Structure formats: structure tokens, C-alpha cells
Short mmCIF file of C-alpha atoms in Angstrom, two decimals:
data_model
loop_
_atom_site.label_atom_id
_atom_site.label_comp_id
_atom_site.label_asym_id
_atom_site.label_seq_id
_atom_site.Cartn_x
_atom_site.Cartn_y
_atom_site.Cartn_z
CA MET A 1 22.73 -74.61 -141.68
CA ARG A 2 26.02 -72.31 -141.61
CA MET A 3 24.59 -70.13 -138.97
CA VAL A 4 23.57 -72.96 -136.72
CA GLN A 5 27.26 -74.30 -137.27
CA SER A 6 28.65 -70.67 -136.54
CA PHE A 7 26.60 -70.44 -133.08
CA LEU A 8 27.56 -74.08 -132.29
CA SER A 9 31.21 -73.46 -132.61
CA PHE A 10 31.06 -70.36 -130.25
CA GLY A 11 29.50 -72.35 -127.71
CA LYS A 12 26.29 -70.42 -128.04
CA GLY A 13 22.67 -71.71 -129.08
CA TYR A 14 19.43 -70.47 -130.30
CA LEU A 15 18.81 -67.57 -127.72
CA ALA A 16 22.28 -65.94 -128.90
CA MET A 17 21.28 -66.53 -132.61
CA GLU A 18 17.99 -64.89 -131.77
CA LYS A 19 19.50 -61.92 -130.06
CA PHE A 20 22.07 -61.79 -133.08
CA CYS A 21 19.58 -61.58 -135.74
CA MET A 22 17.43 -59.14 -133.69
CA LEU A 23 20.63 -56.84 -133.69
CA MET A 24 21.26 -57.37 -137.49
CA ASN A 25 17.59 -57.15 -138.62
CA MET A 26 17.74 -60.60 -140.18
CA ASP A 27 15.20 -63.01 -140.48
CA LEU A 28 15.28 -65.39 -137.53
CA PRO A 29 14.54 -69.41 -138.38
CA SER A 30 12.38 -71.00 -135.82
CA SER A 31 13.79 -73.03 -132.74
CA ARG A 32 12.49 -76.14 -134.38
CA THR A 33 14.61 -75.39 -137.73
CA PHE A 34 17.78 -74.84 -135.55
CA ASN A 35 17.25 -78.14 -133.62
CA ILE A 36 16.57 -79.81 -136.94
CA TYR A 37 20.07 -78.68 -138.42
CA LYS A 38 21.72 -79.34 -135.11
CA LYS A 39 20.28 -82.94 -135.43
CA LYS A 40 21.51 -83.23 -138.87
CA LEU A 41 25.29 -81.97 -138.10
CA CYS A 42 25.41 -84.07 -135.13
CA LYS A 43 24.52 -86.93 -137.06
CA TYR A 44 27.18 -86.34 -139.98
CA LEU A 45 29.65 -85.72 -137.46
CA VAL A 46 29.14 -88.71 -135.58
CA ARG A 47 29.34 -90.64 -138.72
CA SER A 48 32.38 -88.64 -139.96
CA THR A 49 34.12 -89.00 -136.58
CA VAL A 50 33.78 -93.11 -136.69
CA LYS A 51 35.98 -92.71 -140.05
CA SER A 52 38.16 -90.27 -138.35
CA LEU A 53 38.76 -92.70 -135.31
CA ASN A 54 39.49 -95.61 -137.84
CA ASP A 55 42.19 -93.29 -139.42
CA VAL A 56 43.58 -92.72 -136.02
CA ARG A 57 43.80 -96.12 -135.15
CA SER A 58 45.76 -97.03 -138.20
CA GLN A 59 48.23 -94.17 -137.42
CA VAL A 60 48.59 -95.40 -133.89
CA LYS A 61 49.23 -99.11 -135.13
CA SER A 62 51.74 -97.64 -137.43
CA ALA A 63 53.59 -95.66 -134.60
CA TYR A 64 53.55 -98.63 -132.42
CA ARG A 65 54.93 -100.58 -135.37
CA SER A 66 52.63 -103.26 -134.66
CA ASN A 67 51.40 -105.80 -137.22
CA SER A 68 49.36 -107.92 -134.73
CA ALA A 69 45.54 -108.24 -134.47
CA ILE A 70 45.57 -106.71 -130.90
CA THR A 71 48.13 -104.09 -129.88
CA ASP A 72 48.70 -103.13 -126.47
CA ILE A 73 49.17 -99.32 -125.89
CA ASP A 74 49.52 -96.94 -123.02
CA VAL A 75 46.73 -94.52 -122.65
CA THR A 76 45.70 -91.60 -120.42
CA PHE A 77 42.01 -91.67 -119.39
CA ASP A 78 40.14 -89.12 -117.79
CA GLY A 79 36.29 -87.71 -117.57
CA THR A 80 34.95 -84.56 -117.31
CA TRP A 81 31.22 -83.30 -116.25
CA LEU A 82 29.09 -80.54 -117.81
CA THR A 83 28.53 -78.92 -114.76
CA ARG A 84 30.94 -77.71 -112.23
CA VAL A 85 29.25 -79.85 -109.26
CA HIS A 86 29.10 -83.43 -109.13
CA SER A 87 25.39 -83.29 -110.07
CA SER A 88 25.94 -83.23 -113.53
CA GLU A 89 23.57 -85.14 -115.90
CA ILE A 90 25.92 -85.08 -118.67
CA GLY A 91 29.54 -86.73 -118.68
CA VAL A 92 32.47 -87.31 -120.92
CA GLY A 93 35.17 -89.98 -120.70
CA TYR A 94 37.63 -90.66 -123.25
CA VAL A 95 41.09 -92.68 -123.95
CA ILE A 96 44.19 -90.58 -125.40
CA ASP A 97 46.87 -92.44 -126.57
CA LEU A 98 50.21 -91.28 -124.78
CA LEU A 99 52.53 -91.73 -127.94
CA THR A 100 50.56 -89.90 -130.55
CA GLY A 101 48.32 -87.93 -128.41
CA PHE A 102 45.30 -88.96 -130.40
CA VAL A 103 41.88 -89.64 -128.91
CA MET A 104 41.34 -92.96 -129.37
CA ASP A 105 37.74 -93.27 -128.26
CA PHE A 106 35.22 -91.29 -125.95
CA GLU A 107 31.91 -92.18 -124.44
CA ILE A 108 29.21 -89.71 -123.36
CA MET A 109 27.16 -90.63 -120.60
CA SER A 110 23.69 -88.94 -120.23
CA LYS A 111 21.00 -88.90 -117.49
CA ARG A 112 18.79 -86.64 -119.44
CA CYS A 113 16.77 -86.91 -122.72
CA ILE A 114 15.20 -83.73 -123.82
CA GLU A 115 12.65 -85.79 -126.07
CA CYS A 116 11.50 -87.60 -122.95
CA GLU A 117 11.28 -84.54 -121.05
CA HIS A 118 9.06 -83.23 -123.58
CA ALA A 119 6.75 -86.19 -124.16
CA LYS A 120 6.31 -86.55 -120.33
CA SER A 121 5.19 -82.83 -120.35
CA GLY A 122 2.77 -83.17 -123.28
CA LEU A 123 1.37 -86.51 -122.86
CA GLY A 124 1.93 -87.37 -119.17
CA GLU A 125 4.24 -89.48 -117.49
CA ASN A 126 1.70 -92.04 -116.58
CA SER A 127 -0.62 -91.89 -119.33
CA ALA A 128 -0.90 -94.77 -121.72
CA GLU A 129 -0.01 -92.66 -124.70
CA PHE A 130 3.55 -91.92 -123.23
CA HIS A 131 4.20 -95.61 -122.75
CA VAL A 132 3.22 -96.39 -126.43
CA TRP A 133 5.29 -93.26 -127.33
CA TYR A 134 8.31 -94.55 -125.32
CA GLU A 135 8.21 -97.95 -126.35
CA GLY A 136 9.10 -96.55 -130.25
CA HIS A 137 11.70 -93.76 -128.62
CA ILE A 138 13.61 -96.16 -126.12
CA SER A 139 16.10 -97.22 -128.93
CA ALA A 140 17.01 -93.41 -129.63
CA CYS A 141 16.68 -92.58 -125.90
CA ALA A 142 19.81 -90.31 -124.84
CA ILE A 143 19.60 -91.65 -121.36
CA ASN A 144 22.47 -94.29 -121.44
CA HIS A 145 23.23 -94.05 -117.64
CA VAL A 146 21.13 -94.32 -114.33
CA GLY A 147 23.17 -93.80 -111.15
CA SER A 148 25.06 -91.11 -109.17
CA SER A 149 26.98 -88.52 -111.58
CA CYS A 150 30.40 -89.20 -109.93
CA ALA A 151 29.84 -93.02 -111.07
CA MET A 152 29.82 -91.79 -114.92
CA LYS A 153 33.50 -91.75 -114.89
CA GLN A 154 34.08 -95.06 -113.95
CA GLU A 155 31.34 -96.34 -116.01
CA ALA A 156 32.66 -94.53 -119.32
CA ALA A 157 35.92 -96.20 -118.70
CA LEU A 158 34.67 -99.72 -118.32
CA LYS A 159 32.66 -99.36 -121.62
CA LEU A 160 35.86 -97.91 -123.47
CA TRP A 161 37.84 -100.83 -121.89
CA GLN A 162 35.47 -103.56 -122.95
CA ILE A 163 35.22 -102.58 -126.56
CA SER A 164 39.01 -101.51 -127.21
CA GLU A 165 39.62 -105.36 -128.40
CA ASP A 166 37.13 -104.74 -131.17
CA SER A 167 39.13 -101.66 -132.35
CA GLY A 168 42.51 -104.01 -132.19
CA PHE A 169 43.87 -102.59 -129.06
CA ARG A 170 44.35 -103.46 -125.24
CA TYR A 171 44.79 -100.30 -123.06
CA THR A 172 47.25 -102.16 -120.65
CA THR A 173 48.74 -99.09 -119.14
CA LEU A 174 46.68 -96.25 -117.84
CA LEU A 175 48.00 -92.78 -116.90
CA SER A 176 45.74 -91.34 -114.28
CA ASP A 177 45.77 -88.07 -111.89
CA GLY A 178 46.09 -89.98 -108.78
CA ASP A 179 42.29 -90.87 -108.50
CA ALA A 180 42.84 -94.73 -108.03
CA LYS A 181 39.05 -95.57 -108.32
CA THR A 182 38.75 -96.01 -111.97
CA TYR A 183 42.10 -97.97 -112.11
CA GLN A 184 40.95 -100.20 -109.20
CA TYR A 185 37.42 -100.44 -110.66
CA LEU A 186 38.99 -101.83 -114.25
CA ASN A 187 41.30 -104.17 -112.52
CA THR A 188 38.31 -105.42 -110.48
CA LYS A 189 36.42 -106.13 -113.60
CA GLU A 190 38.95 -107.96 -115.03
CA VAL A 191 38.31 -106.39 -118.50
CA TYR A 192 41.05 -108.27 -120.12
CA GLY A 193 40.51 -111.57 -118.18
CA PRO A 194 42.63 -112.57 -114.80
CA GLU A 195 46.04 -112.98 -116.50
CA ILE A 196 46.28 -109.23 -117.76
CA LYS A 197 46.34 -106.73 -115.20
CA ILE A 198 46.41 -102.95 -116.08
CA LYS A 199 49.49 -101.04 -114.94
CA LYS A 200 48.99 -97.44 -113.46
CA GLU A 201 51.32 -94.73 -114.00
CA GLU A 202 51.25 -91.37 -112.64
CA CYS A 203 50.93 -87.74 -114.18
CA ILE A 204 54.13 -85.71 -112.99
CA ASN A 205 51.98 -82.52 -112.75
CA HIS A 206 49.68 -83.89 -110.03
CA VAL A 207 52.12 -85.84 -108.03
CA SER A 208 54.03 -82.80 -107.40
CA LYS A 209 50.97 -80.94 -106.36
CA ARG A 210 50.70 -83.72 -103.56
CA LEU A 211 54.05 -82.29 -101.84
CA GLY A 212 52.45 -78.79 -101.74
CA THR A 213 49.18 -79.82 -100.43
CA SER A 214 50.84 -82.19 -98.02
CA LEU A 215 53.24 -79.27 -96.79
CA ARG A 216 50.41 -77.08 -96.46
CA LYS A 217 48.56 -79.73 -94.28
CA ALA A 218 51.37 -80.29 -91.64
CA VAL A 219 51.66 -76.55 -91.24
CA LYS A 220 48.16 -76.49 -90.16
CA GLU A 221 48.12 -79.74 -88.16
CA TRP A 222 51.39 -78.51 -86.19
CA ARG A 223 50.14 -75.29 -85.72
CA ALA A 224 46.94 -76.75 -83.82
CA THR A 225 49.63 -78.60 -81.66
CA GLY A 226 50.96 -75.12 -80.96
CA VAL A 227 53.97 -75.58 -83.17
CA SER A 228 54.54 -72.92 -85.85
CA LEU A 229 55.97 -74.28 -89.01
CA GLY A 230 54.97 -71.07 -91.33
CA GLY A 231 55.42 -67.08 -90.57
CA LYS A 232 57.29 -64.94 -92.23
CA SER A 233 60.77 -65.29 -90.62
CA ARG A 234 63.79 -66.72 -92.68
CA GLY A 235 63.55 -70.63 -92.61
CA SER A 236 59.88 -70.81 -92.10
CA LEU A 237 57.59 -73.01 -94.42
CA LYS A 238 55.70 -70.05 -95.92
CA GLU A 239 53.62 -70.24 -99.19
CA GLU A 240 56.48 -69.09 -101.54
CA THR A 241 58.81 -71.77 -99.95
CA ILE A 242 56.00 -74.32 -100.39
CA LYS A 243 55.47 -73.57 -104.35
CA LYS A 244 59.23 -73.69 -104.77
CA LEU A 245 59.88 -76.98 -103.14
CA SER A 246 57.09 -78.25 -105.05
CA ARG A 247 58.62 -76.99 -108.46
CA TYR A 248 62.10 -78.24 -107.38
CA TYR A 249 60.52 -81.53 -106.65
CA GLN A 250 58.76 -81.92 -110.27
CA ASN A 251 62.10 -80.71 -111.76
CA ALA A 252 63.87 -83.40 -109.85
CA ILE A 253 61.50 -85.93 -111.46
CA ARG A 254 61.63 -84.57 -114.96
CA SER A 255 65.41 -83.94 -115.23
CA ASN A 256 66.11 -87.71 -114.39
CA LYS A 257 63.46 -89.49 -116.61
CA GLY A 258 64.10 -92.99 -116.60
CA ASP A 259 66.08 -93.36 -113.10
CA VAL A 260 64.27 -93.86 -109.96
CA GLU A 261 67.39 -93.73 -107.96
CA ALA A 262 68.52 -90.62 -109.55
CA MET A 263 65.13 -89.02 -108.94
CA LYS A 264 65.09 -89.75 -105.40
CA THR A 265 68.53 -88.66 -105.10
CA ALA A 266 67.67 -85.30 -106.62
CA ILE A 267 64.33 -85.06 -104.70
CA TYR A 268 66.44 -85.16 -101.11
CA ALA A 269 68.96 -82.79 -102.68
CA THR A 270 66.50 -80.07 -102.68
CA LEU A 271 65.37 -81.04 -99.15
CA PHE A 272 68.73 -80.87 -97.72
CA HIS A 273 70.11 -77.94 -99.64
CA SER A 274 67.43 -75.85 -98.13
CA ILE A 275 68.33 -76.75 -94.45
CA SER A 276 72.17 -76.27 -95.07
CA THR A 277 73.87 -73.32 -93.20
CA ASP A 278 77.65 -72.14 -93.03
CA GLN A 279 77.80 -73.72 -89.83
CA LYS A 280 76.59 -77.10 -91.36
CA PRO A 281 76.41 -77.43 -95.19
CA GLN A 282 74.51 -80.62 -96.30
CA HIS A 283 75.18 -80.77 -99.96
CA PHE A 284 76.21 -84.25 -99.97
CA LYS A 285 73.31 -84.93 -102.38
CA CYS A 286 73.66 -82.24 -104.63
CA PRO A 287 75.16 -82.66 -108.02
CA THR A 288 78.73 -82.13 -108.48
CA GLY A 289 80.66 -80.37 -111.13
CA ASN A 290 81.26 -76.63 -112.52
CA ASP A 291 77.70 -76.43 -114.00
CA SER A 292 75.70 -78.15 -110.82
CA TRP A 293 72.72 -76.05 -109.76
CA CYS A 294 74.28 -76.18 -106.16
CA PHE A 295 76.38 -73.06 -105.53
CA PHE A 296 78.41 -74.92 -102.94
CA GLN A 297 79.43 -77.85 -105.34
CA ALA A 298 80.05 -75.54 -108.11
CA ALA A 299 82.31 -73.57 -105.91
CA LEU A 300 84.15 -76.74 -104.96
CA ALA A 301 84.50 -77.87 -108.53
CA ARG A 302 86.12 -74.67 -109.60
CA GLY A 303 88.63 -74.79 -106.19
CA GLU A 304 86.72 -71.61 -104.93
CA VAL A 305 85.26 -70.87 -101.39
CA PRO A 306 81.60 -71.39 -101.25
CA GLY A 307 79.76 -68.18 -100.66
CA PRO A 308 77.54 -67.54 -97.68
CA HIS A 309 74.38 -69.76 -97.39
CA VAL A 310 72.08 -66.70 -96.75
CA LYS A 311 72.85 -65.15 -99.86
CA HIS A 312 72.58 -68.25 -102.19
CA VAL A 313 70.11 -70.34 -100.67
CA LYS A 314 66.91 -69.20 -102.04
CA THR A 315 64.39 -71.48 -100.16
CA PRO A 316 65.76 -71.75 -96.68
CA LEU A 317 64.35 -73.98 -94.09
CA LYS A 318 65.16 -74.32 -90.42
CA GLU A 319 66.59 -77.63 -89.49
CA THR A 320 64.18 -78.00 -87.00
CA HIS A 321 61.60 -78.29 -89.41
CA LEU A 322 63.08 -81.27 -91.03
CA ALA A 323 61.92 -84.13 -88.68
CA LYS A 324 58.18 -82.81 -89.16
CA ILE A 325 58.18 -82.73 -92.93
CA MET A 326 60.74 -85.90 -93.71
CA PRO A 327 57.83 -88.40 -93.45
CA ILE A 328 56.15 -86.48 -96.55
CA TYR A 329 59.29 -86.48 -98.53
CA GLN A 330 59.81 -90.40 -97.70
CA ARG A 331 56.10 -91.00 -98.86
CA LEU A 332 56.66 -88.90 -102.07
CA ALA A 333 60.09 -90.14 -102.82
CA SER A 334 59.17 -93.76 -102.57
CA ASN A 335 60.38 -96.27 -105.17
CA GLU A 336 56.71 -97.64 -105.95
CA LEU A 337 55.79 -94.08 -106.50
CA LEU A 338 58.81 -92.86 -108.64
CA GLN A 339 58.34 -96.07 -110.71
CA ARG A 340 55.02 -95.11 -111.74
CA CYS A 341 56.59 -91.36 -112.90
CA ILE A 342 59.56 -93.13 -114.61
CA ARG A 343 58.40 -91.63 -118.05
CA CYS A 344 57.72 -88.40 -116.80
CA VAL A 345 54.24 -87.93 -118.72
CA THR A 346 51.73 -85.47 -117.84
CA GLN A 347 47.91 -85.33 -118.62
CA ASN A 348 47.94 -81.87 -120.58
CA SER A 349 46.33 -83.37 -123.44
CA ASN A 350 43.31 -84.25 -121.09
CA GLU A 351 43.15 -80.46 -120.02
CA SER A 352 43.48 -79.52 -123.80
CA LEU A 353 40.50 -81.59 -124.76
CA HIS A 354 38.56 -80.35 -121.58
CA SER A 355 39.08 -76.60 -122.77
CA ILE A 356 37.70 -77.72 -126.32
CA ILE A 357 34.64 -79.38 -125.33
CA TRP A 358 33.54 -76.99 -122.68
CA GLY A 359 34.56 -74.16 -124.86
CA LYS A 360 31.80 -75.07 -127.14
CA CYS A 361 29.29 -76.17 -124.20
CA SER A 362 29.57 -73.65 -121.37
CA LYS A 363 29.21 -75.12 -117.83
CA GLU A 364 27.34 -71.95 -117.10
CA MET A 365 24.56 -73.11 -119.54
CA SER A 366 22.48 -76.03 -119.98
CA ALA A 367 23.54 -78.43 -123.29
CA THR A 368 22.17 -81.68 -124.52
CA LEU A 369 23.78 -84.89 -125.45
CA ARG A 370 23.97 -84.15 -129.07
CA ARG A 371 25.83 -80.73 -128.38
CA VAL A 372 28.27 -82.06 -126.40
CA THR A 373 28.77 -84.96 -129.19
CA ILE A 374 29.49 -82.07 -131.59
CA ALA A 375 32.21 -80.48 -129.33
CA VAL A 376 33.72 -83.94 -128.68
CA CYS A 377 33.93 -84.69 -132.40
CA GLU A 378 36.40 -81.85 -133.08
CA PHE A 379 39.28 -82.97 -131.02
CA ASN A 380 41.63 -84.99 -133.16
CA PHE A 381 41.55 -83.28 -136.53
CA GLY A 382 39.99 -79.58 -135.33
CA THR A 383 37.62 -78.10 -137.58
CA LYS A 384 38.76 -80.22 -140.73
CA ILE A 385 35.43 -81.93 -141.04
CA ILE A 386 33.31 -78.71 -140.04
CA ARG A 387 35.15 -76.63 -142.85
CA LYS A 388 33.81 -79.34 -145.58
CA PHE A 389 30.42 -77.41 -144.87
CA ALA A 390 31.98 -73.82 -145.44
CA LYS A 391 32.77 -75.10 -148.75
CA GLY A 392 29.20 -76.06 -149.67
CA LYS A 393 29.24 -79.57 -149.38
CA TRP A 394 25.88 -80.24 -147.84
CA ALA A 395 24.92 -83.56 -149.75
CA CYS A 396 24.91 -85.48 -146.65
CA PHE A 397 21.84 -83.35 -145.51
CA LYS A 398 19.84 -84.17 -148.71
#
């Protein structure tokens, strides 16, 4: 059992254990034994996860200081697939509370059942024996999704939202990465009734990437018309400048958390600061005072003559480019978008969960629903549950 657990924790399977035993001159258990213990391990983890999720929900209730039967909370939702292309047979959807960072619930979607495949191969898919076998197997079949792999994310979200009230919560605010399909799908289904609409917030990491993507697209589109925005000359919209402008945009949002107008002013300040010259300084939106990041305003606050722009402006832009990129800034500095960024939250916890899941289930190799379940179960409390096995607590398998 411990060997099975060890190789699964490394993201490896029976073939890796077979090679290890061969090199170490150890007796090798059969693949059947490996799968039996994997099934038992998964069964225990699922049972323990139910208990741990109940503990998590109690902690979340306490964090929100709620005594009501149903608590409205803000969550981030995301989906991830086993394989890198959108033809995966297994996908995971999960909900993470924004306040505590705990996984509140998860749903694993599968289009594949290993036992069904073996039965079809051994008995024949159209045989009477297979149909008799399937009648007894259908309740335990791993297949819980029929349709495209892309639709797994929306269907997983729908299931999680539908059962949320059974756990004492309503997920009324959804943090997403800009993909509005799941958000729109949930509101279309009116999960909590027509009176309660789910609100959407934006991940500021993904929002800042939109600026870089839009600027690169603008460079290509204008190049197609014979107008060059890029190049190596000073003031051109080169890749290095685009990356810096994206970073400045994100910092402008992050440093003005909770104030939409301040965010907007700071965003435009980074743009006009970049097109300023000695002949035409445009620092009217830059922050004032001795500690201002703007060299021009800081010098004025100290009663000094500002230095040359060529020396101090690190991301220069030609003023002729302003009219061509201003629509991009207007769109990404709109009140509607910035209001969804008001709390400056990110989906970093999602990426953390992704790395844990696929670190134990490599995207380069095949995996079963059971194996993905084992990986997902470890997020909230790490290997705390697993460590019980290392201390010899195997009673649950007897």
C-alpha cells in the first residue's frame, strides 16, 4: 500500500513502480494488486475529503461571521483538463473561497470509464452479456459527462452551484479570468432563482494581459495598412515597451484598490507620462509630491527644474501613436471594467491547485478518474490525510 501511495504521490503509475522494483531487485506486485490498493486509497480519500470539506465550510462560516443557514460568499471558479488540447476525457471544476483560499467543493467530469472499456473488449459491446453486466455497473460508472470536452467546465460549474445551498452557501460573486461563458451560463440557468443574479469580478492578472494583447494586435493591424507602430527606434511600440505598459497598468489598478476614479487617473497617467517630451510635458495626471514616481512632479515639489525626458522617461512613446492606442486604453479603463477589479483579486490559488493536480497526474500520460480524484483531494490540507497511512493507520482498509 505504501509503495502504491508513494508512486501516486509522484504522479507515476504501475509502469514506473515496475521499473523501480526491477532496478532495486525487489518483488513486484501485480498490476491487479496495484489497482486494488489504488481503489482503496481513493475510497478512503474521498471519505476523508467529505469530512475535511465540512470542516472547511465551518471555518468559512466563521470567517464570514455568519450564523445564517445560507451564507452568500465570493468565490473563484475555474476548470482544468487532463490533456493539453480540448479533447480531454477528464476535466475538473472547482470553487475556491476568495476570503480564506479554501477549496469549497469540486466536481470531476469524465467521458471515460476503464471498466466499461475492459468489459466491451472482453464481452463485446453489442453482446447480451455486456448489457447484463452494464445494468449492474451503471451506478458505479465513471462516465458522468456526455458532450464536448469544452462543455465540461460549464457543466461542472452548474453542478457545483446547484448543490451549494445544500452546504449552506450561495456563490453570489464569481471571480473569472475573462471567459464570460460560464458566468453567462450560470445566470441563464437562474441557479438561485430569478431574483438573485451572480456578480462577476475580474482577475487583475488576466485584465493586465489584455492590454499587452491589444497593443500587439494594434501593431499588426496598423502594419497591414502600411503604418509602423513598432520598430527599434525611440518611441516605437516595441515588445519591451508593451510589457512595461502592461505592468504599469496592473500597478495602477493594484495601488488604487477600492477607488475606480483613482485607478482610471493612474492608468492614464502612465500613458501620458510616456508620450511627454521636454517641449510638451504631459504630467497633469501623474501623482504630485516629493515621493511621486513621476520625476517631473517630484522635481516640481522640491522646487527644482525637472531633468530631460530622454533620460528619465523609461518607456517613451511617440505622440503620433496616441490616437491609435487611445481606444484600447479607453476600453480597458472603463468604469464598468474597473468596477469589476475593485478588490484587486487574482486567480493565483487556481494556478496553485492546477499545479498540484497535474503534478500528480501528468498531462503527458493517461490517467483515470480515480487517480485525478486522489490528486484533487490533497489541496486543502496537503498530505495531512495521507500521512496517517505512514503512521500505520490502515484500519480503514480492513
